[in-house]
């Protein structure tokens, strides 16, 4: 409810009726900025592990593709024969304490136990070792103590500064201009733009090669190289079957999701599906309790779609619910408009310099 109100306020910046509410958000953003500064002072010393740590994060609230990027990097190192661990606080989970195991073992838990994004990663990465704990630092420390690892990945770790990282990857959504985005809660930016200096490499997501030219300011002002990537929808899948997107282009579909960047999802869906009966937006990390489940069922009864489509992150929370019609999730792949090896050469060379051996 609060997220919906917040989005409505931000969407009506030019409406004079919302000026008092915008002023309140502006005042709170000043307090938030002060809190960021104090937090940086209090966490000047970070825990350094003996295992290389790569963090993937962003500067904005909402989806920039952090989880798919963590999966992509994990798969790369797995193919090289490396043992990979992922440390997480399991955002959105209701359970407490530590949960550890391989992706295959973690996937047996529900989202209430480990969180939706970890569940999604575990299904894609059955061989990776996971630890979900109260904090990312606690999870990473437990990973090192319990397993023999070559590498630890941290999802959404850019703001978690209690753990030292060897490489900080910062993702920026290239479909917008982050310079025009105010600091939370007046906008979606989680930190001042000066935080870009902490990044070792900036990855522009939802970007084509020509899009990267608009972000030359990142290198000119902050001295950071950029690598563009894009996300491609490959198919719609369920636990039982898969369909190429092309076969659904003219089919009546209903699309719902609880993701941070729903607008990007909507734009892409409208380009791929010509007969969308209805969209429904839920808050990011929506738990899909009975109220949300009933709303989806009513939409299905009203709009009579042939296919009900959501994201993988949402699907893992709803696969056991009977909507009277199968639901599918979008299978996504990362594409490199320029040169794929640029990212991995950077990772390998950076770790080689720090550890004196190839990771």
mmCIF file of C-alpha atoms in Angstrom, residues 13 48 61 72 94 108-109 130 137-138 157 181 207 219 222-223 249 251 281 288 292 297 329 350:
data_model
loop_
_atom_site.group_PDB
_atom_site.id
_atom_site.type_symbol
_atom_site.label_atom_id
_atom_site.label_comp_id
_atom_site.label_asym_id
_atom_site.label_seq_id
_atom_site.Cartn_x
_atom_site.Cartn_y
_atom_site.Cartn_z
ATOM 1 C CA UNK A 13 5.432 15.617 -9.552
ATOM 2 C CA UNK A 48 38.219 -9.023 4.610
ATOM 3 C CA UNK A 61 15.454 1.025 -6.095
ATOM 4 C CA UNK A 72 25.505 -15.155 -15.500
ATOM 5 C CA UNK A 94 10.000 -14.565 6.864
ATOM 6 C CA UNK A 108 13.591 -27.396 -1.974
ATOM 7 C CA UNK A 109 12.771 -24.541 0.429
ATOM 8 C CA UNK A 130 24.395 -20.834 -0.912
ATOM 9 C CA UNK A 137 28.572 -10.457 5.970
ATOM 10 C CA UNK A 138 27.381 -13.253 8.249
ATOM 11 C CA UNK A 157 25.844 -5.707 -2.274
ATOM 12 C CA UNK A 181 16.685 10.742 -10.502
ATOM 13 C CA UNK A 207 21.576 -1.193 -23.352
ATOM 14 C CA UNK A 219 34.048 7.763 -17.517
ATOM 15 C CA UNK A 222 34.081 9.363 -12.416
ATOM 16 C CA UNK A 223 36.783 7.573 -14.412
ATOM 17 C CA UNK A 249 2.785 -13.341 -30.484
ATOM 18 C CA UNK A 251 -2.237 -15.366 -28.491
ATOM 19 C CA UNK A 281 1.321 -4.664 -11.276
ATOM 20 C CA UNK A 288 1.244 -13.176 -3.120
ATOM 21 C CA UNK A 292 -3.278 -11.106 -4.494
ATOM 22 C CA UNK A 297 -7.893 -15.426 -10.454
ATOM 23 C CA UNK A 329 7.396 -17.403 -16.610
ATOM 24 C CA UNK A 350 41.554 -7.931 -11.527
#
